[in-house]
Amino acid sequence: MNWKTCILFLWFPTTVLSEEAHSLGPPKYFHVSEELETALILDWNSRYITEGRDNLSGEGIWGSTVEAILGSFEFAGWIGASDGARYEELNLFSAYHFEAAGLNWYASYNHLQFLSDESRDNEIGLGVETPELPGGFVAAIDWYYSVASRGSFLSATLAREFEFGQKGTLTPALICGRNDGYISDGHNGANHVALQLAASYEANERVTLSAYVEQSFAIQSAPGQFAGDASLSDIFYGGVAISIAGW
């Protein structure tokens, strides 16, 4: 899977709201680029699901990302707005990618601004990805720490890409999440597991179309004991995106 295809799959929001949000993450299958590469990504998600939680009570969210890669460095900006709730969020993201012990790593920093209530947060992240495993699977672990909540969240992913013709891909994935104070009013420990199916199609050298559906299953949700678990439930949702490279 090349970067232009994979970034669409991983750019859909995968984390939280208010002072505990984290919407940007580095693309998997990162490649070093000696020349500046850029992309504009426009996406829509039927719900804003992050850390297994429905952050906007069933409302969807639109997003746009501007991304640049030069050498081992990656820079991106993402802004999202709900199409049914009063909510806007801005992320400014940077990451450095490197190889060590036969694995692909990244270290990241993300500045978040929640324009709806004028709150902010800063996050640091660390991630690792395996090379292709037997059977064509790829495993990854992503960890990030929130300064505002003084807690972290860890996500583990196992994915397998299937190619269709010269331009199409279909990628099923299993995703597991663990909260350690990142969602300050939610329970700590494993909080959700999800099954995702993503598809992409390279319309031409610059334009890639993608879509996904996901079923998230809550683990040990206890809204009566933890207020943050009120939005942690079994949820089905999906989204679509278009990426324009070299815009």
PDB file of C-alpha atoms in Angstrom:
ATOM      1  CA  MET A   1       0.000   0.000   0.000  1.00  0.00           C
ATOM      2  CA  ASN A   2       1.558   3.324  -0.972  1.00  0.00           C
ATOM      3  CA  TRP A   3       1.330   6.488   1.128  1.00  0.00           C
ATOM      4  CA  LYS A   4      -1.295   8.229  -1.026  1.00  0.00           C
ATOM      5  CA  THR A   5      -3.640   5.270  -0.594  1.00  0.00           C
ATOM      6  CA  CYS A   6      -2.942   4.404   3.025  1.00  0.00           C
ATOM      7  CA  ILE A   7      -3.152   7.915   4.434  1.00  0.00           C
ATOM      8  CA  LEU A   8      -6.822   7.985   3.453  1.00  0.00           C
ATOM      9  CA  PHE A   9      -7.548   4.889   5.506  1.00  0.00           C
ATOM     10  CA  LEU A  10      -5.699   6.165   8.582  1.00  0.00           C
ATOM     11  CA  TRP A  11      -6.653   9.825   8.397  1.00  0.00           C
ATOM     12  CA  PHE A  12     -10.244   9.205   9.441  1.00  0.00           C
ATOM     13  CA  PRO A  13     -10.526  10.307  13.089  1.00  0.00           C
ATOM     14  CA  THR A  14      -9.455   7.563  15.482  1.00  0.00           C
ATOM     15  CA  THR A  15      -9.628   9.274  18.869  1.00  0.00           C
ATOM     16  CA  VAL A  16     -11.465  12.191  21.406  1.00  0.00           C
ATOM     17  CA  LEU A  17     -13.206  15.426  21.955  1.00  0.00           C
ATOM     18  CA  SER A  18     -12.968  18.537  24.147  1.00  0.00           C
ATOM     19  CA  GLU A  19      -9.711  18.691  26.103  1.00  0.00           C
ATOM     20  CA  GLU A  20      -8.960  15.035  25.343  1.00  0.00           C
ATOM     21  CA  ALA A  21      -8.915  14.837  21.565  1.00  0.00           C
ATOM     22  CA  HIS A  22      -6.462  13.380  19.108  1.00  0.00           C
ATOM     23  CA  SER A  23      -7.476  13.326  15.479  1.00  0.00           C
ATOM     24  CA  LEU A  24      -4.297  13.264  13.447  1.00  0.00           C
ATOM     25  CA  GLY A  25      -1.878  10.399  13.193  1.00  0.00           C
ATOM     26  CA  PRO A  26       1.002   9.510  10.899  1.00  0.00           C
ATOM     27  CA  PRO A  27       0.305   7.345   7.862  1.00  0.00           C
ATOM     28  CA  LYS A  28       1.462   3.765   7.930  1.00  0.00           C
ATOM     29  CA  TYR A  29       3.805   2.483   5.230  1.00  0.00           C
ATOM     30  CA  PHE A  30       5.649   5.801   5.428  1.00  0.00           C
ATOM     31  CA  HIS A  31       8.355   6.304   2.833  1.00  0.00           C
ATOM     32  CA  VAL A  32      11.260   8.724   2.855  1.00  0.00           C
ATOM     33  CA  SER A  33      10.911  11.360   0.136  1.00  0.00           C
ATOM     34  CA  GLU A  34      13.907  13.340  -1.076  1.00  0.00           C
ATOM     35  CA  GLU A  35      11.543  15.856  -2.683  1.00  0.00           C
ATOM     36  CA  LEU A  36       8.644  17.659  -1.058  1.00  0.00           C
ATOM     37  CA  GLU A  37       5.382  15.721  -1.415  1.00  0.00           C
ATOM     38  CA  THR A  38       2.032  17.286  -0.566  1.00  0.00           C
ATOM     39  CA  ALA A  39      -1.586  16.191  -0.438  1.00  0.00           C
ATOM     40  CA  LEU A  40      -5.014  17.656   0.238  1.00  0.00           C
ATOM     41  CA  ILE A  41      -7.529  15.273   1.805  1.00  0.00           C
ATOM     42  CA  LEU A  42     -11.254  15.934   2.188  1.00  0.00           C
ATOM     43  CA  ASP A  43     -13.314  13.487   4.218  1.00  0.00           C
ATOM     44  CA  TRP A  44     -16.707  12.919   5.814  1.00  0.00           C
ATOM     45  CA  ASN A  45     -17.482  10.560   8.682  1.00  0.00           C
ATOM     46  CA  SER A  46     -21.029   9.560   9.612  1.00  0.00           C
ATOM     47  CA  ARG A  47     -20.054   9.846  13.303  1.00  0.00           C
ATOM     48  CA  TYR A  48     -17.090  11.318  15.170  1.00  0.00           C
ATOM     49  CA  ILE A  49     -15.842   8.157  16.890  1.00  0.00           C
ATOM     50  CA  THR A  50     -12.593   8.331  18.860  1.00  0.00           C
ATOM     51  CA  GLU A  51     -11.285   5.904  21.477  1.00  0.00           C
ATOM     52  CA  GLY A  52     -14.478   3.934  20.854  1.00  0.00           C
ATOM     53  CA  ARG A  53     -16.654   6.885  21.958  1.00  0.00           C
ATOM     54  CA  ASP A  54     -19.407   8.670  20.049  1.00  0.00           C
ATOM     55  CA  ASN A  55     -18.278  12.246  20.686  1.00  0.00           C
ATOM     56  CA  LEU A  56     -21.104  14.104  18.945  1.00  0.00           C
ATOM     57  CA  SER A  57     -24.105  11.963  19.941  1.00  0.00           C
ATOM     58  CA  GLY A  58     -24.644  10.446  16.521  1.00  0.00           C
ATOM     59  CA  GLU A  59     -23.763  13.522  14.434  1.00  0.00           C
ATOM     60  CA  GLY A  60     -21.264  13.364  11.564  1.00  0.00           C
ATOM     61  CA  ILE A  61     -18.125  15.409  10.955  1.00  0.00           C
ATOM     62  CA  TRP A  62     -16.422  16.872   7.876  1.00  0.00           C
ATOM     63  CA  GLY A  63     -12.656  17.197   7.746  1.00  0.00           C
ATOM     64  CA  SER A  64      -9.901  18.586   5.556  1.00  0.00           C
ATOM     65  CA  THR A  65      -6.195  17.823   5.835  1.00  0.00           C
ATOM     66  CA  VAL A  66      -3.147  19.459   4.287  1.00  0.00           C
ATOM     67  CA  GLU A  67      -0.132  17.158   4.486  1.00  0.00           C
ATOM     68  CA  ALA A  68       3.545  17.430   3.481  1.00  0.00           C
ATOM     69  CA  ILE A  69       6.432  14.948   3.587  1.00  0.00           C
ATOM     70  CA  LEU A  70      10.112  15.845   3.174  1.00  0.00           C
ATOM     71  CA  GLY A  71      12.802  13.335   3.995  1.00  0.00           C
ATOM     72  CA  SER A  72      11.809  11.540   7.186  1.00  0.00           C
ATOM     73  CA  PHE A  73       9.676  14.452   8.388  1.00  0.00           C
ATOM     74  CA  GLU A  74       5.920  14.785   8.096  1.00  0.00           C
ATOM     75  CA  PHE A  75       3.787  17.877   8.737  1.00  0.00           C
ATOM     76  CA  ALA A  76       0.009  18.185   8.612  1.00  0.00           C
ATOM     77  CA  GLY A  77      -2.924  20.356   9.555  1.00  0.00           C
ATOM     78  CA  TRP A  78      -6.475  19.059  10.022  1.00  0.00           C
ATOM     79  CA  ILE A  79      -9.661  21.006  10.635  1.00  0.00           C
ATOM     80  CA  GLY A  80     -12.983  19.347  11.340  1.00  0.00           C
ATOM     81  CA  ALA A  81     -16.526  20.653  11.726  1.00  0.00           C
ATOM     82  CA  SER A  82     -19.735  18.828  12.555  1.00  0.00           C
ATOM     83  CA  ASP A  83     -22.571  18.850  10.069  1.00  0.00           C
ATOM     84  CA  GLY A  84     -25.177  18.546  12.825  1.00  0.00           C
ATOM     85  CA  ALA A  85     -23.649  19.905  16.031  1.00  0.00           C
ATOM     86  CA  ARG A  86     -21.829  23.063  17.033  1.00  0.00           C
ATOM     87  CA  TYR A  87     -18.288  21.709  17.005  1.00  0.00           C
ATOM     88  CA  GLU A  88     -14.997  22.710  15.331  1.00  0.00           C
ATOM     89  CA  GLU A  89     -11.495  21.370  15.928  1.00  0.00           C
ATOM     90  CA  LEU A  90      -8.021  22.201  14.568  1.00  0.00           C
ATOM     91  CA  ASN A  91      -4.960  19.917  14.764  1.00  0.00           C
ATOM     92  CA  LEU A  92      -1.382  20.884  13.843  1.00  0.00           C
ATOM     93  CA  PHE A  93       0.745  17.763  13.599  1.00  0.00           C
ATOM     94  CA  SER A  94       4.397  16.849  13.006  1.00  0.00           C
ATOM     95  CA  ALA A  95       6.284  13.555  13.101  1.00  0.00           C
ATOM     96  CA  TYR A  96       9.719  12.081  12.529  1.00  0.00           C
ATOM     97  CA  HIS A  97       9.938   8.565  11.072  1.00  0.00           C
ATOM     98  CA  PHE A  98      12.874   6.192  11.482  1.00  0.00           C
ATOM     99  CA  GLU A  99      13.856   2.526  11.373  1.00  0.00           C
ATOM    100  CA  ALA A 100      15.295   0.570  14.308  1.00  0.00           C
ATOM    101  CA  ALA A 101      15.569  -3.136  15.131  1.00  0.00           C
ATOM    102  CA  GLY A 102      13.946  -4.013  11.816  1.00  0.00           C
ATOM    103  CA  LEU A 103      10.788  -2.028  12.660  1.00  0.00           C
ATOM    104  CA  ASN A 104       9.316   1.266  11.442  1.00  0.00           C
ATOM    105  CA  TRP A 105       8.955   3.913  14.190  1.00  0.00           C
ATOM    106  CA  TYR A 106       7.698   7.454  14.545  1.00  0.00           C
ATOM    107  CA  ALA A 107       7.757  10.142  17.226  1.00  0.00           C
ATOM    108  CA  SER A 108       5.097  12.842  16.963  1.00  0.00           C
ATOM    109  CA  TYR A 109       3.740  16.076  18.383  1.00  0.00           C
ATOM    110  CA  ASN A 110       0.167  17.308  17.974  1.00  0.00           C
ATOM    111  CA  HIS A 111      -1.257  20.705  18.971  1.00  0.00           C
ATOM    112  CA  LEU A 112      -5.048  20.735  19.274  1.00  0.00           C
ATOM    113  CA  GLN A 113      -7.406  23.691  19.380  1.00  0.00           C
ATOM    114  CA  PHE A 114     -11.090  23.204  20.112  1.00  0.00           C
ATOM    115  CA  LEU A 115     -12.571  26.245  18.448  1.00  0.00           C
ATOM    116  CA  SER A 116     -16.057  25.681  19.835  1.00  0.00           C
ATOM    117  CA  ASP A 117     -15.052  26.242  23.470  1.00  0.00           C
ATOM    118  CA  GLU A 118     -11.597  27.846  22.960  1.00  0.00           C
ATOM    119  CA  SER A 119      -9.768  25.070  24.861  1.00  0.00           C
ATOM    120  CA  ARG A 120      -6.416  23.574  23.817  1.00  0.00           C
ATOM    121  CA  ASP A 121      -4.226  20.551  24.323  1.00  0.00           C
ATOM    122  CA  ASN A 122      -0.771  19.274  23.351  1.00  0.00           C
ATOM    123  CA  GLU A 123       0.105  15.642  22.748  1.00  0.00           C
ATOM    124  CA  ILE A 124       3.219  13.587  22.181  1.00  0.00           C
ATOM    125  CA  GLY A 125       3.093  10.225  20.476  1.00  0.00           C
ATOM    126  CA  LEU A 126       5.200   7.177  19.679  1.00  0.00           C
ATOM    127  CA  GLY A 127       4.364   4.386  17.273  1.00  0.00           C
ATOM    128  CA  VAL A 128       5.862   1.244  15.791  1.00  0.00           C
ATOM    129  CA  GLU A 129       4.928  -0.908  12.809  1.00  0.00           C
ATOM    130  CA  THR A 130       6.166  -4.301  11.713  1.00  0.00           C
ATOM    131  CA  PRO A 131       7.294  -5.155   8.206  1.00  0.00           C
ATOM    132  CA  GLU A 132       4.962  -7.510   6.369  1.00  0.00           C
ATOM    133  CA  LEU A 133       4.328 -10.616   8.458  1.00  0.00           C
ATOM    134  CA  PRO A 134       3.507 -14.151   7.239  1.00  0.00           C
ATOM    135  CA  GLY A 135       0.166 -14.120   5.502  1.00  0.00           C
ATOM    136  CA  GLY A 136       0.620 -10.505   4.421  1.00  0.00           C
ATOM    137  CA  PHE A 137      -0.441  -9.034   7.766  1.00  0.00           C
ATOM    138  CA  VAL A 138       0.986  -5.833   9.238  1.00  0.00           C
ATOM    139  CA  ALA A 139       0.791  -5.037  12.973  1.00  0.00           C
ATOM    140  CA  ALA A 140       1.134  -1.594  14.546  1.00  0.00           C
ATOM    141  CA  ILE A 141       0.995   0.022  17.980  1.00  0.00           C
ATOM    142  CA  ASP A 142       0.251   3.731  18.459  1.00  0.00           C
ATOM    143  CA  TRP A 143       0.611   5.454  21.853  1.00  0.00           C
ATOM    144  CA  TYR A 144      -0.083   9.098  22.689  1.00  0.00           C
ATOM    145  CA  TYR A 145      -0.030  11.220  25.844  1.00  0.00           C
ATOM    146  CA  SER A 146      -2.252  14.227  26.551  1.00  0.00           C
ATOM    147  CA  VAL A 147      -0.824  17.124  28.556  1.00  0.00           C
ATOM    148  CA  ALA A 148      -4.324  18.350  29.450  1.00  0.00           C
ATOM    149  CA  SER A 149      -5.620  15.057  30.869  1.00  0.00           C
ATOM    150  CA  ARG A 150      -2.182  13.794  31.990  1.00  0.00           C
ATOM    151  CA  GLY A 151      -3.028  10.407  30.600  1.00  0.00           C
ATOM    152  CA  SER A 152      -2.307   8.199  27.609  1.00  0.00           C
ATOM    153  CA  PHE A 153      -4.104   5.981  25.137  1.00  0.00           C
ATOM    154  CA  LEU A 154      -2.754   2.953  23.287  1.00  0.00           C
ATOM    155  CA  SER A 155      -4.142   1.462  20.091  1.00  0.00           C
ATOM    156  CA  ALA A 156      -3.059  -1.837  18.506  1.00  0.00           C
ATOM    157  CA  THR A 157      -3.914  -2.681  14.891  1.00  0.00           C
ATOM    158  CA  LEU A 158      -3.613  -5.797  12.763  1.00  0.00           C
ATOM    159  CA  ALA A 159      -4.387  -5.275   9.054  1.00  0.00           C
ATOM    160  CA  ARG A 160      -4.177  -7.144   5.772  1.00  0.00           C
ATOM    161  CA  GLU A 161      -4.334  -5.474   2.372  1.00  0.00           C
ATOM    162  CA  PHE A 162      -5.765  -7.146  -0.729  1.00  0.00           C
ATOM    163  CA  GLU A 163      -5.170  -5.655  -4.169  1.00  0.00           C
ATOM    164  CA  PHE A 164      -7.851  -5.557  -6.852  1.00  0.00           C
ATOM    165  CA  GLY A 165      -6.527  -4.948 -10.327  1.00  0.00           C
ATOM    166  CA  GLN A 166      -3.979  -2.204 -10.795  1.00  0.00           C
ATOM    167  CA  LYS A 167      -5.699   0.533  -8.783  1.00  0.00           C
ATOM    168  CA  GLY A 168      -7.955  -0.908  -6.092  1.00  0.00           C
ATOM    169  CA  THR A 169      -7.327  -2.153  -2.557  1.00  0.00           C
ATOM    170  CA  LEU A 170      -9.459  -3.664   0.194  1.00  0.00           C
ATOM    171  CA  THR A 171      -8.091  -3.650   3.757  1.00  0.00           C
ATOM    172  CA  PRO A 172      -9.757  -5.396   6.702  1.00  0.00           C
ATOM    173  CA  ALA A 173      -8.358  -4.496  10.122  1.00  0.00           C
ATOM    174  CA  LEU A 174      -8.760  -5.423  13.777  1.00  0.00           C
ATOM    175  CA  ILE A 175      -8.251  -2.521  16.210  1.00  0.00           C
ATOM    176  CA  CYS A 176      -8.008  -2.659  20.010  1.00  0.00           C
ATOM    177  CA  GLY A 177      -7.840   0.345  22.361  1.00  0.00           C
ATOM    178  CA  ARG A 178      -6.698   0.829  25.964  1.00  0.00           C
ATOM    179  CA  ASN A 179      -7.257   3.920  28.111  1.00  0.00           C
ATOM    180  CA  ASP A 180      -4.782   4.966  30.820  1.00  0.00           C
ATOM    181  CA  GLY A 181      -6.098   8.291  32.023  1.00  0.00           C
ATOM    182  CA  TYR A 182      -6.359   9.837  28.559  1.00  0.00           C
ATOM    183  CA  ILE A 183     -10.138   9.830  28.926  1.00  0.00           C
ATOM    184  CA  SER A 184      -9.961  11.181  32.460  1.00  0.00           C
ATOM    185  CA  ASP A 185     -13.575  10.411  33.391  1.00  0.00           C
ATOM    186  CA  GLY A 186     -13.670   7.016  31.651  1.00  0.00           C
ATOM    187  CA  HIS A 187     -12.583   3.637  33.020  1.00  0.00           C
ATOM    188  CA  ASN A 188      -8.947   2.613  32.635  1.00  0.00           C
ATOM    189  CA  GLY A 189      -7.904  -0.524  30.784  1.00  0.00           C
ATOM    190  CA  ALA A 190      -9.173  -2.038  27.543  1.00  0.00           C
ATOM    191  CA  ASN A 191     -12.210  -0.038  26.415  1.00  0.00           C
ATOM    192  CA  HIS A 192     -13.068  -1.134  22.882  1.00  0.00           C
ATOM    193  CA  VAL A 193     -12.309  -3.450  19.988  1.00  0.00           C
ATOM    194  CA  ALA A 194     -13.273  -2.660  16.390  1.00  0.00           C
ATOM    195  CA  LEU A 195     -13.518  -4.355  13.009  1.00  0.00           C
ATOM    196  CA  GLN A 196     -12.873  -2.087  10.038  1.00  0.00           C
ATOM    197  CA  LEU A 197     -13.082  -2.605   6.290  1.00  0.00           C
ATOM    198  CA  ALA A 198     -11.506   0.083   4.088  1.00  0.00           C
ATOM    199  CA  ALA A 199     -11.463   0.332   0.283  1.00  0.00           C
ATOM    200  CA  SER A 200      -9.503   2.654  -1.982  1.00  0.00           C
ATOM    201  CA  TYR A 201      -9.296   3.354  -5.692  1.00  0.00           C
ATOM    202  CA  GLU A 202      -6.615   5.374  -7.496  1.00  0.00           C
ATOM    203  CA  ALA A 203      -8.604   7.308 -10.073  1.00  0.00           C
ATOM    204  CA  ASN A 204      -5.393   8.705 -11.573  1.00  0.00           C
ATOM    205  CA  GLU A 205      -1.844   9.609 -10.537  1.00  0.00           C
ATOM    206  CA  ARG A 206      -3.068  12.419  -8.291  1.00  0.00           C
ATOM    207  CA  VAL A 207      -6.558  11.473  -7.102  1.00  0.00           C
ATOM    208  CA  THR A 208      -7.440   8.608  -4.769  1.00  0.00           C
ATOM    209  CA  LEU A 209     -10.956   7.810  -3.563  1.00  0.00           C
ATOM    210  CA  SER A 210     -11.620   5.797  -0.403  1.00  0.00           C
ATOM    211  CA  ALA A 211     -14.380   4.610   1.892  1.00  0.00           C
ATOM    212  CA  TYR A 212     -14.647   2.583   5.077  1.00  0.00           C
ATOM    213  CA  VAL A 213     -17.126   0.997   7.454  1.00  0.00           C
ATOM    214  CA  GLU A 214     -16.394   0.072  11.059  1.00  0.00           C
ATOM    215  CA  GLN A 215     -18.123  -1.754  13.891  1.00  0.00           C
ATOM    216  CA  SER A 216     -16.832  -0.804  17.336  1.00  0.00           C
ATOM    217  CA  PHE A 217     -17.610  -2.938  20.404  1.00  0.00           C
ATOM    218  CA  ALA A 218     -17.372  -1.414  23.880  1.00  0.00           C
ATOM    219  CA  ILE A 219     -15.444  -3.278  26.575  1.00  0.00           C
ATOM    220  CA  GLN A 220     -16.520  -2.993  30.216  1.00  0.00           C
ATOM    221  CA  SER A 221     -18.425   0.260  29.659  1.00  0.00           C
ATOM    222  CA  ALA A 222     -19.784   1.444  33.022  1.00  0.00           C
ATOM    223  CA  PRO A 223     -21.607   4.779  32.555  1.00  0.00           C
ATOM    224  CA  GLY A 224     -23.154   4.491  36.002  1.00  0.00           C
ATOM    225  CA  GLN A 225     -19.693   4.554  37.549  1.00  0.00           C
ATOM    226  CA  PHE A 226     -17.698   6.563  34.984  1.00  0.00           C
ATOM    227  CA  ALA A 227     -19.269   9.597  33.291  1.00  0.00           C
ATOM    228  CA  GLY A 228     -16.890   9.273  30.345  1.00  0.00           C
ATOM    229  CA  ASP A 229     -18.292   5.833  29.539  1.00  0.00           C
ATOM    230  CA  ALA A 230     -21.707   7.284  28.675  1.00  0.00           C
ATOM    231  CA  SER A 231     -20.623   7.626  25.038  1.00  0.00           C
ATOM    232  CA  LEU A 232     -18.737   4.292  24.996  1.00  0.00           C
ATOM    233  CA  SER A 233     -21.036   1.750  23.343  1.00  0.00           C
ATOM    234  CA  ASP A 234     -21.365  -0.615  20.384  1.00  0.00           C
ATOM    235  CA  ILE A 235     -21.378   1.656  17.306  1.00  0.00           C
ATOM    236  CA  PHE A 236     -21.520   1.147  13.542  1.00  0.00           C
ATOM    237  CA  TYR A 237     -20.344   3.980  11.289  1.00  0.00           C
ATOM    238  CA  GLY A 238     -18.395   4.799   8.130  1.00  0.00           C
ATOM    239  CA  GLY A 239     -16.954   7.497   5.936  1.00  0.00           C
ATOM    240  CA  VAL A 240     -15.604   8.552   2.549  1.00  0.00           C
ATOM    241  CA  ALA A 241     -12.612  10.617   1.430  1.00  0.00           C
ATOM    242  CA  ILE A 242     -10.818  12.023  -1.582  1.00  0.00           C
ATOM    243  CA  SER A 243      -7.076  12.723  -1.695  1.00  0.00           C
ATOM    244  CA  ILE A 244      -5.416  15.045  -4.192  1.00  0.00           C
ATOM    245  CA  ALA A 245      -1.633  14.686  -4.360  1.00  0.00           C
ATOM    246  CA  GLY A 246       0.669  17.515  -5.363  1.00  0.00           C
ATOM    247  CA  TRP A 247      -2.102  20.109  -5.082  1.00  0.00           C
TER     248      TRP A 247
END
